[in-house]
Amino acid sequence: MRLCNHHRIHLISDEIYAMTIYKTPHNTTALPFTSVLAINNTADLIDPTLLHVIYGMSKDFSCNGLRAGVLLSPGNPTLLKSLKSVALFAWPASVTDLYWTTLLNDREFLDGYLEENSRRLGEAYMRLTGFLKEQGVA
């Protein structure tokens, strides 16, 4: 962050896999994801107008055809205002909008899905690494 600040470079944190966290027997202490926006005192490290986060929901929810994403830039209202002018031409499809709205408003389902997805990712990791070891690859 200091490097970006020093050279006036915009830091764009791509948090597309933010909720893709899983534990395995080899990694029982996997830490939850922390967004760059949740780091304390970032203003001491970088000008807030240079700090941005992008997030696309399709990866964490295995919905690659239902594209929807966000740009968060709480310290740069000028950027957000500029992007609003072109956002009118980039609306998501109505089915995509309905899907994500329904999903995100169902907290019970969302919590269960994320927990189950995490468990399954851990299982898939173990199967794949086990196979690779058997083949002498890993």
Tab-separated table of N, CA, C and O in Angstrom, residues 35-78:
chain	number	residue	atom	x	y	z
A	35	SER	N	-10.826	-8.687	3.828
A	35	SER	CA	-10.781	-7.725	2.733
A	35	SER	C	-9.770	-6.630	3.043
A	35	SER	O	-9.569	-6.253	4.196
A	36	VAL	N	-9.185	-6.104	2.000
A	36	VAL	CA	-8.261	-4.985	2.172
A	36	VAL	C	-8.983	-3.803	2.818
A	36	VAL	O	-8.381	-3.013	3.548
A	37	LEU	N	-10.302	-3.715	2.603
A	37	LEU	CA	-11.068	-2.620	3.202
A	37	LEU	C	-11.286	-2.811	4.698
A	37	LEU	O	-11.691	-1.875	5.383
A	38	ALA	N	-11.021	-4.016	5.203
A	38	ALA	CA	-11.203	-4.278	6.629
A	38	ALA	C	-9.916	-4.081	7.430
A	38	ALA	O	-9.919	-4.203	8.653
A	39	ILE	N	-8.838	-3.778	6.758
A	39	ILE	CA	-7.562	-3.556	7.442
A	39	ILE	C	-7.614	-2.209	8.155
A	39	ILE	O	-7.985	-1.191	7.551
A	40	ASN	N	-7.255	-2.225	9.409
A	40	ASN	CA	-7.288	-0.992	10.206
A	40	ASN	C	-6.252	0.013	9.719
A	40	ASN	O	-5.152	-0.358	9.320
A	41	ASN	N	-6.598	1.249	9.780
A	41	ASN	CA	-5.698	2.370	9.516
A	41	ASN	C	-5.091	2.355	8.111
A	41	ASN	O	-3.935	2.738	7.939
A	42	THR	N	-5.851	1.926	7.110
A	42	THR	CA	-5.300	1.952	5.754
A	42	THR	C	-4.983	3.375	5.312
A	42	THR	O	-4.088	3.574	4.492
A	43	ALA	N	-5.683	4.342	5.872
A	43	ALA	CA	-5.422	5.734	5.496
A	43	ALA	C	-4.004	6.155	5.878
A	43	ALA	O	-3.461	7.093	5.296
A	44	ASP	N	-3.393	5.444	6.845
A	44	ASP	CA	-1.999	5.723	7.198
A	44	ASP	C	-1.037	5.143	6.165
A	44	ASP	O	0.138	5.512	6.132
A	45	LEU	N	-1.538	4.218	5.342
A	45	LEU	CA	-0.682	3.524	4.383
A	45	LEU	C	-0.881	3.996	2.942
A	45	LEU	O	0.048	3.968	2.144
A	46	ILE	N	-2.124	4.377	2.630
A	46	ILE	CA	-2.436	4.741	1.253
A	46	ILE	C	-3.547	5.787	1.243
A	46	ILE	O	-4.454	5.748	2.071
A	47	ASP	N	-3.457	6.681	0.313
A	47	ASP	CA	-4.518	7.675	0.110
A	47	ASP	C	-5.801	6.905	-0.205
A	47	ASP	O	-5.826	6.097	-1.146
A	48	PRO	N	-6.871	7.103	0.554
A	48	PRO	CA	-8.111	6.349	0.335
A	48	PRO	C	-8.675	6.461	-1.082
A	48	PRO	O	-9.384	5.560	-1.534
A	49	THR	N	-8.331	7.517	-1.802
A	49	THR	CA	-8.824	7.635	-3.179
A	49	THR	C	-8.136	6.651	-4.123
A	49	THR	O	-8.585	6.458	-5.255
A	50	LEU	N	-7.059	6.018	-3.661
A	50	LEU	CA	-6.307	5.076	-4.494
A	50	LEU	C	-6.645	3.617	-4.199
A	50	LEU	O	-6.098	2.720	-4.838
A	51	LEU	N	-7.528	3.369	-3.251
A	51	LEU	CA	-7.824	2.003	-2.807
A	51	LEU	C	-9.205	1.557	-3.274
A	51	LEU	O	-10.208	2.202	-2.971
A	52	HIS	N	-9.238	0.437	-4.011
A	52	HIS	CA	-10.481	-0.052	-4.590
A	52	HIS	C	-10.556	-1.572	-4.436
A	52	HIS	O	-9.535	-2.253	-4.414
A	53	VAL	N	-11.771	-2.091	-4.386
A	53	VAL	CA	-12.005	-3.536	-4.331
A	53	VAL	C	-12.988	-3.908	-5.429
A	53	VAL	O	-13.990	-3.215	-5.620
A	54	ILE	N	-12.670	-4.988	-6.135
A	54	ILE	CA	-13.638	-5.536	-7.077
A	54	ILE	C	-14.008	-6.941	-6.602
A	54	ILE	O	-13.191	-7.645	-5.995
A	55	TYR	N	-15.256	-7.298	-6.835
A	55	TYR	CA	-15.745	-8.625	-6.448
A	55	TYR	C	-16.772	-9.093	-7.458
A	55	TYR	O	-17.670	-8.338	-7.832
A	56	GLY	N	-16.604	-10.306	-7.923
A	56	GLY	CA	-17.569	-10.936	-8.817
A	56	GLY	C	-18.132	-12.158	-8.116
A	56	GLY	O	-17.396	-12.962	-7.559
A	57	MET	N	-19.422	-12.304	-8.149
A	57	MET	CA	-20.078	-13.350	-7.370
A	57	MET	C	-20.013	-14.723	-8.019
A	57	MET	O	-20.213	-15.738	-7.361
A	58	SER	N	-19.730	-14.810	-9.300
A	58	SER	CA	-19.830	-16.081	-10.001
A	58	SER	C	-18.853	-17.135	-9.493
A	58	SER	O	-19.181	-18.321	-9.483
A	59	LYS	N	-17.679	-16.778	-9.061
A	59	LYS	CA	-16.688	-17.776	-8.625
A	59	LYS	C	-17.073	-18.412	-7.292
A	59	LYS	O	-17.080	-19.628	-7.168
A	60	ASP	N	-17.368	-17.613	-6.291
A	60	ASP	CA	-17.717	-18.161	-4.975
A	60	ASP	C	-18.999	-18.986	-5.015
A	60	ASP	O	-19.208	-19.860	-4.186
A	61	PHE	N	-19.856	-18.709	-5.985
A	61	PHE	CA	-21.145	-19.390	-6.032
A	61	PHE	C	-21.275	-20.344	-7.221
A	61	PHE	O	-22.353	-20.844	-7.500
A	62	SER	N	-20.179	-20.595	-7.927
A	62	SER	CA	-20.155	-21.537	-9.051
A	62	SER	C	-21.244	-21.218	-10.075
A	62	SER	O	-21.939	-22.105	-10.553
A	63	CYS	N	-21.390	-19.966	-10.393
A	63	CYS	CA	-22.419	-19.514	-11.347
A	63	CYS	C	-21.768	-18.658	-12.428
A	63	CYS	O	-22.075	-17.481	-12.579
A	64	ASN	N	-20.872	-19.265	-13.192
A	64	ASN	CA	-20.101	-18.488	-14.157
A	64	ASN	C	-20.945	-17.795	-15.212
A	64	ASN	O	-20.552	-16.774	-15.745
A	65	GLY	N	-22.113	-18.315	-15.543
A	65	GLY	CA	-22.948	-17.676	-16.550
A	65	GLY	C	-23.782	-16.535	-16.012
A	65	GLY	O	-24.331	-15.743	-16.781
A	66	LEU	N	-23.898	-16.437	-14.695
A	66	LEU	CA	-24.710	-15.375	-14.081
A	66	LEU	C	-23.781	-14.280	-13.569
A	66	LEU	O	-23.519	-14.157	-12.384
A	67	ARG	N	-23.302	-13.506	-14.456
A	67	ARG	CA	-22.270	-12.519	-14.113
A	67	ARG	C	-22.854	-11.293	-13.413
A	67	ARG	O	-23.761	-10.648	-13.927
A	68	ALA	N	-22.283	-11.022	-12.269
A	68	ALA	CA	-22.619	-9.812	-11.528
A	68	ALA	C	-21.429	-9.491	-10.641
A	68	ALA	O	-20.800	-10.387	-10.085
A	69	GLY	N	-21.108	-8.249	-10.533
A	69	GLY	CA	-19.967	-7.864	-9.720
A	69	GLY	C	-20.118	-6.460	-9.197
A	69	GLY	O	-21.061	-5.750	-9.544
A	70	VAL	N	-19.171	-6.092	-8.365
A	70	VAL	CA	-19.204	-4.762	-7.769
A	70	VAL	C	-17.805	-4.157	-7.741
A	70	VAL	O	-16.808	-4.872	-7.751
A	71	LEU	N	-17.783	-2.871	-7.714
A	71	LEU	CA	-16.563	-2.114	-7.461
A	71	LEU	C	-16.835	-1.296	-6.212
A	71	LEU	O	-17.809	-0.539	-6.159
A	72	LEU	N	-15.999	-1.482	-5.208
A	72	LEU	CA	-16.109	-0.691	-3.981
A	72	LEU	C	-14.938	0.278	-3.946
A	72	LEU	O	-13.785	-0.125	-4.102
A	73	SER	N	-15.247	1.508	-3.746
A	73	SER	CA	-14.223	2.537	-3.665
A	73	SER	C	-14.702	3.618	-2.696
A	73	SER	O	-15.012	4.747	-3.096
A	74	PRO	N	-14.776	3.265	-1.399
A	74	PRO	CA	-15.373	4.191	-0.430
A	74	PRO	C	-14.636	5.517	-0.289
A	74	PRO	O	-15.238	6.504	0.107
A	75	GLY	N	-13.378	5.549	-0.655
A	75	GLY	CA	-12.624	6.793	-0.514
A	75	GLY	C	-12.570	7.628	-1.773
A	75	GLY	O	-11.893	8.645	-1.816
A	76	ASN	N	-13.279	7.182	-2.827
A	76	ASN	CA	-13.190	7.909	-4.081
A	76	ASN	C	-14.571	8.118	-4.713
A	76	ASN	O	-14.924	7.489	-5.704
A	77	PRO	N	-15.350	9.027	-4.138
A	77	PRO	CA	-16.684	9.288	-4.694
A	77	PRO	C	-16.646	9.833	-6.124
A	77	PRO	O	-17.577	9.627	-6.890
A	78	THR	N	-15.557	10.479	-6.503
A	78	THR	CA	-15.449	10.993	-7.873
A	78	THR	C	-15.395	9.848	-8.871
A	78	THR	O	-16.055	9.885	-9.919
